Amino acid sequence: MKFKIKAIMLFSLFFQNAFSQTDAATEKKIIHLIEKMTLKEKVGMPHGNSKFYTSEVKHLGIPEWALSDGPHGVRAEMNRHNWQYTGQTDDASTSFPPGTAMATSWNLDLAKQRGIVLGEEARFRKKDVLLGPGINIIRSPLCGRNFEYLSEDPFLISQLSISYIKALQTQDVVACVKHFVANNQEENRFVIDVNMSERAFREIYLPGFKSSIVDAGVLGVMGAYNKFRGEYCTENTYLGRTILRDEFKFKGVYMSDWDAVHSTEKAALAGLDLEMGTEKENYDEWYFADPLIKAVQEGHIKESVVDEKVANILRVMIKTKVLDPKTRITGSINTKEHQQAAYRSAVEAVVLLKNENQTLPLNMSALKSVAIIGDNATRTHCGGGFSSEIKALYEVTPLQAITEKYGKSLQINFSQGYEKQSHVVERSSNGQLNTDKVDWKLIDEAVAQAKKSDVAIVFAGLNHDFDSESFDRLHMRLPYGQETLIQQVAKANPKTIVVIIAGSPLELAGIASSVPALVWGWYGGMEAGNAIIDVLSGKEFPSGKLPFTIPVTLSQSPAHALGAYPGHDLKVNYEEDILVGYRWFDTKGIEPQYPFGYGLSYTSFEISNVASDKKVYSLNDEIVLKFDIKNTGKTNGAEVVQLYVGQTNASVLRPKKELKAFDKIFLKAEESKTIDLKVKVKDLAFYDEKTSSWKVETGEFVLYTATSAKDIVSSLKIMVQ
C-alpha cells in the first residue's frame, strides 16, 4: 500500500512538473482516471479502433475520440473500416481556399475567422480533432502538397498559424499541426531520409511548429512519414522528446500520420502518443495495441510510458471538454456567415501579377461580349487532393458566376480550350508527364470565340491531378498545351486576360509576355467563381501577395539548382541550407519571374516618412518602425507592407534580408494612415551551431520597408550593441 501511495505521489509530481501550465484539478482528475484503468484499457487509447476514431473507456465516461481531415474544411464522413465515403447526404461543409491561398491574403484576421468557422463546423459534425494546418516549408515548386501548405517563409507561416490555431481551439476543437517535420516532398515520402544542418532546421523548418506550440498553444502535432537524420519522425527521440517535450514544453498529443508508425518500443519511447492509420485489419495487432501490452509485460517498456500517453490524450480531452459534453460548443454548419467567410478568403487570395494599360478591372457595362475559355472555367476543385478533399455544400465555377451575374446583359461565348487528360504519375521515357499534347481542334474553337468577343478570359493552370497528396509534379510547365492555347487566343484578341488556377509555382514567362493582364486565382474553395469574377469586374479589388517565389524556370529554384531534389538512394540532403525561397534569389542575385510578397493593385499607394524610433539598440529592445501610407488612387484598396531585416557584416552566411514583420492596410481612395511595425532585437538572431544557441551579433543591420522581396521602398541602417 505504501508503495502504491508513493508511486501515485511520484506520478502526480511528474505530471504537475512536466505540465505546469495545466491546473492542479485537471492533473488530479487525470491521475484518478488512469488509476482506475486496466493496462488493456489504457492501451486502447493510444491507437485507433477505426480509420478516424480511438477507443472509449465506457465505465469511466471516456468516449471515443473523433478525428477528421480538415485543413480547409471538415471532410465528408468515411466508413469506419475502409477508405470509402458513407454516402450520407448531410455531411457537406463549407470549403475554404487551401493553405497557400490563406497565406496569400497576408491577413491574420481572415486566418482567425477561418479557424472559428472550421471549429464551429467540426463541432457540429461532432469532431474532436481537426487535422491541420499543414505548415511545411514550400521548398520545391514541384511538391504535390504545396497547395495545402502556406509559404516558403517561416515567419509568415508562424503568424498565420498562431491566428488560425488560437481561433479554432476556442471552439473546443483540437488543431493538429502537421507534418512534423521536413515533409517537403511527396516523392518517396514514406521512406526518404531528410538531412539538413541544425541551423537550417532551427531557422527555416522548425519555427512554424515552435510558434504553433509555444505561442498558439496547439494541442495536437502530427508526425511526418519521412525519416529525419536516419530515423522515422515518429520514432525520433530528438524530435519527439528533445524538441517537442523538453524545449517547447508541448503538453498535447503527438500523433502519427496515417500508417506512419514502424515500431512499438522505439516509437513509444520517442514520445509518440497516438498511432493512427496503420494498415492492419486487426486493430489489436497495431504497434501501440497488443504489442505495446506485451512490451510492458515483458519489461521492455515501463507502464509509466503508457500512462504518459494516456495522460496526454486525457489532458487534451479535458481542455476541449470531451469529458464534459454538456458544456461543449455545439457548433453550426453551412451558415451564411460561414459562406461569406469563405468568399472573403477567396477574394483576398487573388493576386494581380500583370495589368498593362489598366486592362483590369473590366468595365462590364461597356462590354457586349466576353469569351470564357479553359477547362478551369467549369472544373470544380474542392473534391480533389486526397486527404484535403472536401464535400462542399456547393462550388461556384467562374463560368457559373459570370453567367449568373452578367448573363442577361452580356453575350458569353464559352470554349473549353484544352482537355483534361488522364494523369500518369509514372515518368515516361523522356521523364515528362503525358499531358503536353496540343489539341488544335479545341484551340481553333477557342480562337474563334475570342475573335468575336470584346474580351477573352482564359482560365488556365492546374488541377488536382497535379496539386495533390502522394506525388510530386515532374516539371513547372502548364500542362495540356495551355501555353500554346493562350498565345493563340492572345493573337486573336489583344484584350486577353489569363487567370491561373493552381496551388504551386508555374513557368509563366511564355504567357506573361503574351497578354496584358495576368491574375493568380488559386483554388478558391466553394466561392471561387464569385470571388474571381467580382475581382475581374472591379466589384472587389485584388490584394493578395505571393507567399512563395515564382521562378522563371525550375533550374532557378535552389533545391533544383543544386541537384538537391528529390535526393539519391532514398536520401535527400538540403544543400541550399538556409537559402530557401527568396533568401536564395536575393543572396545569389537571381531575378525570378515574380518575387515573394509580390502583388499589384487597382489603385496606387505612397509610403513616406519611414523612420525607426532609435538608431542604436540593445539586445532587450524592440525596434519600432513608423511610416505613413496613403492611397493615392481613385479606388479603395489594400497594401501589404513588409519589413525585412538584413545584417551588414555577419560572421556567418546570412540571407541578404529576412521577413520580420508585415501589416495589411486597407485604405479608401485618398485615405492616409500612420502605421507601426515592431521587431524585437532578439528576433534578429541566427542559430550558432558552434554554441548550439541563438546569437545576435553587434553591428549594423538594415531595415527594408517593402511591398515585395524585390520592391524596396526604404532602407534604414541601425546599430545593435
XYZ file of C-alpha atoms in Angstrom:
721
model
C 0.000 0.000 0.000
C 2.837 2.396 0.909
C 4.482 1.584 -2.437
C 1.258 2.358 -4.284
C 0.831 5.687 -2.474
C 4.437 6.607 -3.168
C 4.061 5.679 -6.845
C 0.928 7.818 -7.108
C 2.731 10.734 -5.463
C 5.660 10.424 -7.863
C 3.299 10.088 -10.812
C 1.424 13.191 -9.653
C 4.649 15.142 -9.125
C 5.905 14.156 -12.581
C 2.832 15.408 -14.385
C 2.474 18.565 -12.313
C 6.095 19.478 -13.017
C 6.011 18.479 -16.682
C 2.746 20.222 -17.352
C 2.911 23.232 -15.078
C 0.627 25.251 -17.326
C -2.331 22.979 -16.572
C -4.233 23.387 -13.353
C -3.868 21.034 -10.414
C -7.504 19.924 -10.599
C -7.008 18.695 -14.159
C -3.899 16.743 -13.212
C -5.669 15.229 -10.238
C -8.533 14.127 -12.468
C -6.112 12.583 -14.973
C -4.364 10.601 -12.262
C -7.689 9.478 -10.838
C -8.864 8.169 -14.207
C -5.608 6.392 -15.008
C -5.614 4.667 -11.610
C -8.944 3.067 -12.474
C -7.842 1.716 -15.858
C -6.508 -1.707 -16.631
C -3.451 -1.931 -18.843
C -5.644 -3.070 -21.732
C -7.963 -0.083 -21.274
C -5.004 2.258 -21.187
C -3.517 0.784 -24.352
C -6.889 1.110 -26.076
C -6.493 4.887 -26.096
C -3.134 5.442 -27.892
C -4.209 3.744 -31.123
C -7.140 3.854 -33.497
C -10.067 1.464 -33.394
C -11.070 2.503 -36.926
C -9.913 4.932 -39.589
C -10.676 8.109 -37.630
C -11.628 7.107 -34.066
C -9.935 5.893 -30.904
C -11.454 3.601 -28.284
C -13.719 4.631 -25.437
C -13.441 3.608 -21.793
C -17.130 3.447 -21.128
C -17.192 2.802 -17.379
C -15.073 5.923 -16.802
C -17.104 8.140 -19.106
C -14.309 8.473 -21.660
C -15.905 8.451 -25.126
C -14.395 7.644 -28.496
C -12.211 10.417 -29.843
C -13.279 11.568 -33.309
C -10.681 12.898 -35.723
C -11.215 14.395 -39.160
C -9.150 15.670 -42.042
C -9.707 19.369 -42.362
C -7.012 21.822 -43.402
C -9.635 23.879 -45.238
C -12.942 22.209 -44.388
C -14.345 19.258 -42.476
C -14.052 16.154 -44.633
C -17.122 14.074 -45.535
C -17.939 11.029 -43.400
C -15.978 7.882 -44.195
C -16.681 4.276 -43.363
C -15.115 3.189 -40.121
C -13.020 0.386 -41.569
C -12.233 1.361 -45.167
C -11.477 4.470 -47.187
C -14.863 4.701 -48.849
C -17.295 7.503 -48.087
C -20.526 6.606 -46.332
C -22.623 8.331 -48.964
C -24.531 10.453 -46.466
C -26.446 13.490 -47.652
C -25.876 15.569 -44.519
C -22.063 15.712 -44.411
C -21.331 18.585 -46.808
C -19.443 21.509 -45.344
C -18.036 24.962 -46.027
C -14.945 24.742 -48.219
C -12.255 27.398 -47.868
C -9.398 28.076 -50.266
C -6.442 25.861 -49.287
C -3.389 26.811 -47.254
C -1.352 28.687 -49.847
C -4.373 30.855 -50.635
C -4.816 31.625 -46.931
C -1.194 32.737 -46.782
C -1.651 34.858 -49.905
C -4.102 37.083 -48.060
C -1.417 38.068 -45.502
C -4.442 38.760 -43.312
C -4.316 37.454 -39.745
C -7.962 38.374 -39.155
C -9.008 36.142 -42.046
C -6.940 33.286 -40.605
C -8.717 33.801 -37.287
C -12.121 33.850 -38.981
C -11.277 30.658 -40.839
C -10.330 28.959 -37.578
C -13.594 29.901 -35.904
C -15.699 28.720 -38.850
C -13.917 25.378 -39.167
C -14.132 24.916 -35.402
C -17.860 25.549 -35.433
C -18.367 23.126 -38.303
C -16.176 20.455 -36.716
C -18.213 20.649 -33.519
C -21.480 20.479 -35.447
C -20.181 17.300 -37.063
C -19.128 16.027 -33.609
C -15.424 16.023 -34.433
C -12.875 16.453 -31.659
C -9.682 16.867 -33.684
C -9.208 18.682 -36.979
C -6.072 17.559 -38.792
C -4.394 20.786 -39.812
C -2.990 23.252 -40.560
C -0.245 21.882 -42.792
C 2.734 24.180 -42.322
C 5.674 22.520 -44.050
C 8.000 24.861 -45.895
C 7.427 25.145 -49.647
C 10.947 24.092 -50.602
C 10.411 22.856 -54.162
C 7.879 24.172 -56.699
C 7.102 20.540 -57.539
C 5.845 19.291 -54.164
C 2.366 17.857 -54.589
C 1.167 19.262 -51.268
C 2.349 22.825 -51.789
C -1.259 23.903 -52.213
C -2.056 22.670 -48.680
C 0.942 24.317 -47.079
C 1.361 28.026 -46.528
C 4.609 29.565 -47.650
C 8.338 29.368 -48.228
C 8.859 31.776 -45.322
C 8.798 30.588 -41.690
C 7.744 33.952 -40.248
C 4.667 34.266 -42.464
C 3.779 30.652 -41.669
C 4.145 31.271 -37.939
C 1.974 34.361 -37.803
C -0.881 32.826 -39.792
C -0.724 29.562 -37.841
C -0.934 31.319 -34.498
C -4.076 33.217 -35.518
C -5.750 30.158 -37.031
C -4.922 27.713 -34.225
C -5.940 30.008 -31.389
C -9.281 30.681 -33.067
C -10.014 27.045 -33.895
C -9.313 25.860 -30.380
C -11.765 28.384 -28.873
C -14.425 26.125 -30.361
C -13.461 23.106 -28.209
C -11.680 21.504 -31.155
C -8.080 20.320 -31.274
C -5.889 21.758 -34.009
C -3.285 19.237 -35.148
C -0.392 20.989 -36.834
C 1.383 18.862 -39.443
C 3.658 17.308 -40.697
C 6.435 17.292 -38.102
C 8.981 17.636 -39.667
C 10.579 18.222 -43.116
C 7.805 16.656 -45.199
C 8.779 18.892 -48.121
C 8.290 16.432 -50.967
C 5.872 13.640 -51.778
C 8.413 11.755 -53.868
C 9.398 8.732 -51.731
C 7.695 10.390 -48.762
C 7.284 7.109 -46.849
C 10.994 6.293 -46.850
C 13.027 9.364 -47.777
C 15.717 10.241 -45.232
C 15.981 14.024 -44.839
C 19.260 15.549 -43.744
C 19.911 19.217 -43.114
C 22.135 21.383 -40.980
C 20.996 22.195 -37.471
C 20.942 25.831 -38.481
C 18.561 25.230 -41.396
C 16.414 23.110 -39.120
C 16.211 25.828 -36.476
C 15.886 28.858 -38.747
C 13.699 27.532 -41.566
C 11.889 24.262 -40.875
C 11.170 24.432 -37.133
C 9.863 27.977 -36.413
C 6.295 27.316 -37.598
C 5.986 24.341 -35.268
C 7.578 26.222 -32.406
C 5.164 29.149 -32.790
C 2.202 26.792 -33.055
C 3.165 25.171 -29.754
C 4.728 27.974 -27.724
C 2.662 30.941 -28.938
C -0.608 29.373 -30.074
C -0.806 26.501 -27.561
C -1.674 23.933 -30.198
C -2.988 20.709 -28.679
C -2.018 18.302 -31.457
C 1.102 17.661 -33.537
C 1.250 15.092 -36.335
C 4.493 13.274 -37.071
C 5.549 13.100 -40.715
C 6.099 9.990 -42.845
C 9.715 10.654 -43.742
C 12.879 9.917 -41.856
C 14.844 12.706 -40.261
C 18.585 12.154 -39.924
C 18.245 8.418 -40.216
C 15.176 7.768 -38.070
C 11.478 7.907 -38.873
C 9.934 11.059 -37.446
C 7.514 9.024 -35.324
C 10.354 7.204 -33.578
C 12.877 10.024 -33.493
C 13.723 10.858 -29.883
C 15.349 14.140 -30.819
C 12.088 15.320 -32.381
C 9.588 13.744 -30.006
C 11.401 14.271 -26.725
C 14.188 16.832 -27.007
C 12.353 19.305 -29.240
C 8.649 18.823 -28.522
C 8.629 17.969 -24.831
C 11.862 19.358 -23.403
C 12.416 22.538 -25.423
C 8.896 23.517 -26.459
C 7.181 22.134 -23.324
C 4.482 20.631 -25.529
C 1.537 19.499 -23.393
C -0.621 17.940 -26.066
C -0.884 14.800 -28.182
C 1.859 13.799 -30.586
C 0.165 11.541 -33.137
C 1.309 9.756 -36.238
C 0.293 10.455 -39.769
C -1.813 7.587 -41.078
C 0.348 4.457 -41.370
C 3.500 6.297 -40.283
C 4.379 4.056 -37.321
C 7.070 1.403 -37.802
C 7.789 0.084 -34.316
C 6.392 -0.368 -30.840
C 9.228 0.225 -28.398
C 11.149 2.816 -30.367
C 8.081 4.914 -31.188
C 6.728 4.620 -27.652
C 9.976 5.690 -26.020
C 10.486 8.506 -28.543
C 7.342 10.216 -27.289
C 4.658 9.310 -29.820
C 1.250 9.289 -28.118
C -1.179 8.075 -30.732
C -0.884 5.647 -33.629
C -3.360 6.166 -36.454
C -3.994 4.548 -39.810
C -1.697 1.540 -39.602
C -2.704 -0.800 -42.415
C -3.524 -3.922 -40.406
C -7.101 -5.145 -40.444
C -6.932 -6.319 -36.833
C -6.538 -3.216 -34.671
C -5.184 -5.335 -31.812
C -2.133 -6.018 -33.978
C -1.178 -2.345 -34.324
C 2.160 -1.331 -32.812
C 0.508 0.532 -29.928
C -2.042 -2.240 -29.279
C -1.263 -5.791 -28.108
C 2.465 -5.415 -28.935
C 2.562 -2.490 -26.506
C 0.899 -4.553 -23.790
C 3.424 -7.325 -24.415
C 6.330 -4.857 -24.260
C 5.135 -3.671 -20.836
C 4.536 -7.182 -19.535
C 7.996 -8.297 -20.639
C 9.635 -5.247 -19.065
C 10.830 -3.599 -22.276
C 8.674 -0.539 -21.634
C 7.596 0.787 -18.244
C 3.869 1.128 -17.701
C 4.511 4.786 -16.825
C 5.316 5.346 -20.513
C 1.812 4.170 -21.394
C 0.414 6.291 -18.557
C 2.154 9.321 -20.029
C 0.469 8.790 -23.396
C -2.953 8.294 -21.840
C -2.433 11.381 -19.687
C -1.549 13.483 -22.726
C -4.706 12.339 -24.504
C -6.880 12.885 -21.424
C -5.400 16.330 -20.851
C -6.370 17.404 -24.350
C -9.804 15.825 -23.968
C -10.365 17.774 -20.766
C -9.161 21.030 -22.331
C -11.669 20.611 -25.159
C -14.454 19.436 -22.801
C -14.756 15.968 -24.309
C -15.352 14.556 -20.829
C -17.922 17.224 -20.041
C -20.112 17.231 -23.164
C -22.905 19.355 -21.685
C -20.558 22.348 -21.584
C -19.144 21.907 -25.098
C -19.835 24.179 -28.010
C -22.401 22.532 -30.286
C -21.352 24.420 -33.403
C -23.084 25.280 -36.646
C -22.548 24.474 -40.303
C -23.028 25.994 -43.752
C -24.367 29.274 -42.429
C -24.451 32.443 -44.499
C -21.718 33.819 -42.254
C -19.543 30.781 -42.995
C -20.067 31.151 -46.711
C -19.235 34.850 -46.528
C -16.012 33.993 -44.701
C -15.105 31.560 -47.476
C -15.887 34.264 -50.043
C -13.711 36.871 -48.313
C -10.868 34.378 -48.112
C -11.114 33.689 -51.842
C -11.276 37.387 -52.723
C -8.236 38.352 -50.658
C -6.243 35.487 -52.121
C -6.422 36.841 -55.679
C -3.042 38.161 -56.866
C -2.790 40.645 -59.701
C 0.505 39.796 -61.409
C 0.290 41.983 -64.512
C -2.076 44.747 -65.614
C -0.898 46.675 -68.663
C -2.894 49.702 -69.808
C -5.374 49.214 -66.936
C -6.916 46.223 -68.670
C -8.447 45.371 -65.315
C -10.888 45.909 -63.798
C -13.256 45.259 -66.662
C -15.985 47.797 -67.331
C -18.777 45.267 -67.554
C -21.410 47.797 -68.593
C -19.341 48.720 -71.654
C -18.847 45.133 -72.803
C -21.185 43.389 -75.190
C -19.467 40.006 -75.288
C -16.803 38.023 -73.463
C -15.108 34.761 -74.331
C -14.672 32.420 -71.366
C -12.020 29.847 -72.256
C -10.419 26.944 -70.453
C -11.261 23.728 -68.642
C -10.733 25.511 -65.315
C -13.655 27.798 -66.113
C -16.004 24.887 -65.446
C -13.985 22.460 -63.344
C -14.646 22.107 -59.622
C -11.689 21.551 -57.314
C -12.961 21.198 -53.743
C -13.256 17.412 -54.039
C -9.633 16.749 -55.016
C -6.228 16.395 -53.436
C -6.833 13.188 -51.414
C -6.820 13.896 -47.655
C -7.665 17.565 -48.181
C -10.686 16.898 -50.386
C -13.928 18.492 -49.208
C -17.533 17.657 -49.989
C -18.577 21.262 -50.385
C -22.209 22.234 -49.958
C -21.787 23.882 -53.360
C -18.956 25.152 -55.542
C -19.367 28.080 -57.895
C -17.236 27.930 -61.036
C -16.124 31.046 -62.947
C -18.469 30.309 -65.846
C -21.410 29.870 -63.477
C -20.569 33.106 -61.693
C -20.240 35.304 -64.771
C -23.379 33.774 -66.277
C -25.372 34.402 -63.111
C -24.074 37.927 -62.646
C -23.921 39.203 -66.249
C -25.579 36.628 -68.489
C -28.637 38.792 -69.165
C -26.645 41.800 -70.364
C -23.598 40.125 -71.854
C -23.032 37.589 -74.610
C -20.912 34.850 -73.016
C -19.016 32.705 -75.507
C -17.577 29.625 -73.829
C -14.932 27.318 -75.219
C -13.172 24.536 -73.348
C -9.812 25.362 -74.907
C -7.978 22.313 -73.585
C -8.929 18.892 -72.331
C -8.004 17.359 -69.008
C -6.155 14.191 -69.954
C -5.677 11.137 -67.778
C -2.822 11.803 -65.396
C 0.028 9.302 -65.448
C 2.074 9.620 -62.279
C 4.876 7.380 -63.551
C 7.631 9.017 -65.558
C 7.522 8.391 -69.276
C 10.647 7.591 -71.301
C 11.660 11.260 -71.560
C 10.893 11.943 -67.899
C 7.816 14.057 -68.532
C 4.109 13.678 -67.959
C 1.958 12.553 -70.840
C -0.085 15.735 -70.596
C 1.606 18.061 -73.072
C -0.397 17.185 -76.173
C -1.783 20.193 -78.004
C -5.417 19.762 -79.099
C -5.638 22.060 -82.104
C -9.340 21.425 -82.597
C -10.094 22.859 -79.155
C -7.630 25.705 -79.708
C -9.227 26.630 -83.035
C -12.647 26.682 -81.347
C -11.300 28.932 -78.598
C -9.678 31.295 -81.101
C -12.978 31.584 -82.973
C -14.801 32.560 -79.765
C -12.058 35.031 -78.829
C -12.207 36.735 -82.235
C -15.910 37.514 -81.925
C -15.724 38.760 -78.319
C -14.798 42.131 -76.827
C -12.519 40.465 -74.299
C -11.217 36.945 -73.712
C -10.611 35.430 -70.284
C -8.620 32.199 -70.216
C -8.914 30.122 -67.034
C -5.720 28.098 -67.097
C -3.431 26.351 -64.617
C -3.503 23.010 -62.852
C -5.993 20.723 -61.155
C -5.723 18.026 -58.510
C -4.147 15.615 -60.967
C -1.078 17.753 -60.229
C -1.630 19.540 -56.910
C -2.260 16.525 -54.708
C -1.002 14.447 -51.854
C 1.101 11.347 -52.657
C 3.049 12.507 -55.722
C 5.066 15.468 -56.961
C 4.902 17.158 -60.327
C 7.684 16.422 -62.801
C 8.015 19.944 -64.198
C 6.724 23.506 -63.816
C 5.164 23.858 -67.251
C 1.490 24.382 -67.912
C 0.028 21.010 -68.981
C -2.402 20.179 -71.794
C -0.800 22.574 -74.285
C -2.158 25.596 -72.423
C 0.726 27.899 -73.267
C 0.047 27.386 -76.970
C -3.665 27.930 -76.363
C -3.060 31.229 -74.556
C -0.649 32.534 -77.171
C -3.088 31.745 -79.992
C -6.034 33.331 -78.170
C -3.937 36.434 -77.414
C -3.091 36.794 -81.109
C -6.775 36.626 -81.930
C -7.828 39.060 -79.212
C -5.314 41.554 -77.758
C -7.608 42.016 -74.761
C -6.853 38.575 -73.346
C -6.767 38.077 -69.580
C -5.294 34.917 -68.078
C -6.413 33.599 -64.697
C -4.185 30.891 -63.221
C -5.936 28.331 -61.029
C -3.189 26.419 -59.212
C -1.538 25.930 -55.842
C 2.120 25.688 -56.895
C 4.540 27.804 -58.960
C 4.367 27.520 -62.738
C 6.520 28.712 -65.624
C 4.748 31.897 -66.695
C 7.274 33.718 -68.895
C 5.737 32.434 -72.131
C 2.281 33.709 -71.293
C 3.172 36.797 -69.219
C 4.816 38.259 -72.323
C 1.780 37.446 -74.483
C -1.120 39.003 -72.552
C -1.820 42.408 -70.970
C -3.301 41.036 -67.732
C -2.347 38.049 -65.608
C -4.089 37.002 -62.384
C -3.362 34.177 -59.929
C -6.666 32.872 -58.582
C -5.669 29.684 -56.667
C -8.226 27.009 -55.824
C -10.810 29.347 -54.388
C -12.992 26.959 -52.421
C -16.764 26.922 -52.681
C -16.978 30.637 -53.580
C -14.153 30.526 -56.125
C -16.148 31.662 -59.144
C -17.913 34.513 -57.381
C -14.661 35.799 -55.920
C -12.647 35.816 -59.148
C -15.403 37.340 -61.274
C -16.009 40.041 -58.668
C -12.309 40.925 -58.705
C -12.105 40.950 -62.509
C -15.193 43.157 -62.723
C -14.000 45.601 -60.070
C -16.683 44.854 -57.531
C -13.800 43.706 -55.342
C -10.155 44.750 -55.526
C -7.156 42.411 -55.647
C -4.982 42.495 -52.527
C -3.164 39.151 -52.469
C 0.615 38.875 -52.246
C 2.558 35.798 -53.312
C 3.550 33.534 -50.386
C 6.293 31.972 -52.487
C 8.713 32.970 -55.223
C 7.769 32.094 -58.800
C 10.997 31.253 -60.670
C 11.421 31.832 -64.387
C 12.423 28.189 -64.720
C 12.702 25.270 -62.334
C 16.501 25.404 -62.543
C 16.459 28.744 -60.692
C 14.882 27.194 -57.608
C 17.582 26.406 -55.005
C 16.850 22.723 -54.382
C 16.900 22.103 -58.132
C 19.774 24.423 -58.968
C 21.946 22.400 -56.592
C 20.596 18.996 -57.644
C 19.238 18.530 -54.121
C 15.807 17.241 -55.142
C 14.444 14.578 -54.905
C 17.607 13.022 -53.484
C 19.619 9.897 -54.215
C 19.373 6.380 -52.825
C 16.319 7.417 -50.767
C 18.275 10.186 -49.062
C 17.959 13.907 -49.611
C 20.385 16.500 -48.290
C 19.178 20.085 -48.129
C 22.239 21.548 -49.849
C 20.683 25.018 -50.093
C 20.732 25.137 -46.283
C 19.074 28.359 -45.026
C 18.793 29.854 -48.521
C 15.218 28.789 -49.236
C 12.891 30.750 -51.490
C 13.541 34.493 -51.686
C 16.550 34.108 -49.380
C 18.255 32.235 -52.245
C 17.165 34.606 -55.014
C 18.188 37.697 -53.021
C 21.521 36.387 -51.828
C 22.535 34.929 -55.189
C 21.302 37.920 -57.183
C 18.889 35.826 -59.281
C 15.912 37.538 -60.907
C 12.705 35.471 -60.526
C 9.596 35.727 -62.647
C 7.694 37.144 -59.670
C 9.209 37.711 -56.221
C 7.937 36.610 -52.838
C 5.397 39.061 -51.433
C 4.509 40.450 -54.873
C 1.057 41.594 -55.937
C -0.349 44.607 -57.778
C -3.475 46.650 -57.082
C -6.138 48.575 -58.963
C -5.033 51.662 -57.055
C -1.667 53.112 -56.022
C -0.019 53.710 -52.671
C 2.605 56.088 -51.387
C 4.752 55.139 -48.404
C 6.615 58.035 -46.806
C 8.260 59.321 -43.628
C 9.787 55.945 -42.826
C 11.691 56.182 -39.562
C 12.863 53.970 -36.726
C 12.332 55.085 -33.145
C 16.089 54.877 -32.471
C 19.332 54.361 -34.322
C 21.080 52.271 -31.672
C 19.502 49.299 -29.908
C 20.435 46.828 -27.210
C 19.520 43.155 -27.044
C 16.367 43.628 -24.959
C 14.975 46.462 -27.081
C 12.130 46.444 -29.536
C 12.580 48.154 -32.876
C 9.618 50.325 -33.851
C 9.403 51.322 -37.500
C 6.896 54.059 -38.241
C 5.696 55.198 -41.660
C 2.840 56.980 -43.397
C 0.901 55.282 -46.155
C -1.599 56.919 -48.496
C -3.926 55.520 -51.123
C -3.120 57.922 -53.956
C -5.578 56.368 -56.403
C -9.265 56.769 -57.062
C -10.487 53.417 -55.740
C -10.304 51.570 -52.432
C -7.512 49.095 -51.937
C -5.162 47.320 -49.566
C -1.382 47.179 -49.415
C 0.747 44.658 -47.547
C 3.759 46.497 -46.200
C 6.610 44.104 -45.433
C 9.560 44.732 -43.135
C 12.719 42.782 -43.945
C 15.938 42.943 -41.948
C 19.462 42.179 -43.097
C 22.802 42.141 -41.274
C 25.658 44.006 -42.937
C 28.751 42.130 -41.766
C 27.820 38.844 -40.121
C 30.393 36.297 -39.019
C 28.385 33.585 -40.826
C 26.489 33.453 -44.092
C 23.144 35.184 -43.681
C 20.452 35.937 -46.275
C 20.518 39.444 -47.682
C 17.259 40.050 -45.837
C 14.552 38.164 -43.961
C 10.897 38.956 -43.332
C 10.390 40.085 -39.738
C 7.053 41.967 -39.738
C 4.151 42.888 -42.012
C 0.772 44.575 -41.962
C -2.122 44.512 -44.400
C -3.517 48.028 -44.548
C -6.938 48.811 -46.037
C -7.347 52.337 -47.342
C -10.156 54.173 -49.056
C -9.316 56.406 -52.015
C -7.006 59.228 -50.864
C -7.055 57.965 -47.268
C -3.857 58.062 -45.191
C -2.712 56.193 -42.097
C 0.314 56.109 -39.853
C 1.490 52.568 -39.158
C 3.922 50.950 -36.728
C 5.806 47.717 -37.409
C 7.648 46.171 -34.479
C 10.527 43.713 -34.259
C 12.302 42.503 -31.143
C 16.063 42.778 -31.408
C 16.411 39.210 -30.151
C 14.487 38.083 -33.249
C 17.386 39.258 -35.397
C 19.405 36.293 -34.163
C 20.854 33.454 -36.195
C 21.365 29.929 -34.862
C 25.013 29.489 -33.893
C 25.957 25.862 -34.484
C 29.206 26.284 -32.574
C 27.414 27.069 -29.317
C 24.047 25.433 -30.125
C 22.297 28.667 -29.267
C 20.724 31.742 -30.824
C 23.054 34.682 -31.299
C 22.526 38.359 -32.060
C 25.783 39.915 -33.177
C 26.580 43.527 -32.526
C 26.938 45.733 -35.548
C 24.956 47.231 -38.391
C 21.581 45.996 -39.580
C 19.403 47.319 -42.402
C 15.624 47.713 -42.143
C 13.980 47.293 -45.542
C 10.443 48.610 -45.906
C 8.984 46.900 -48.960
C 5.919 45.838 -50.908
C 7.623 42.620 -52.028
C 11.004 40.986 -51.524
C 12.164 42.882 -54.607
C 10.271 46.170 -54.322
C 12.088 48.108 -51.601
C 10.545 51.430 -50.609
C 13.043 52.459 -47.962
C 16.189 51.159 -46.267
C 17.391 52.371 -42.872
C 20.583 51.480 -41.085
C 20.556 50.802 -37.349
C 23.141 49.593 -34.868
C 22.857 46.803 -32.324
C 25.291 46.974 -29.443
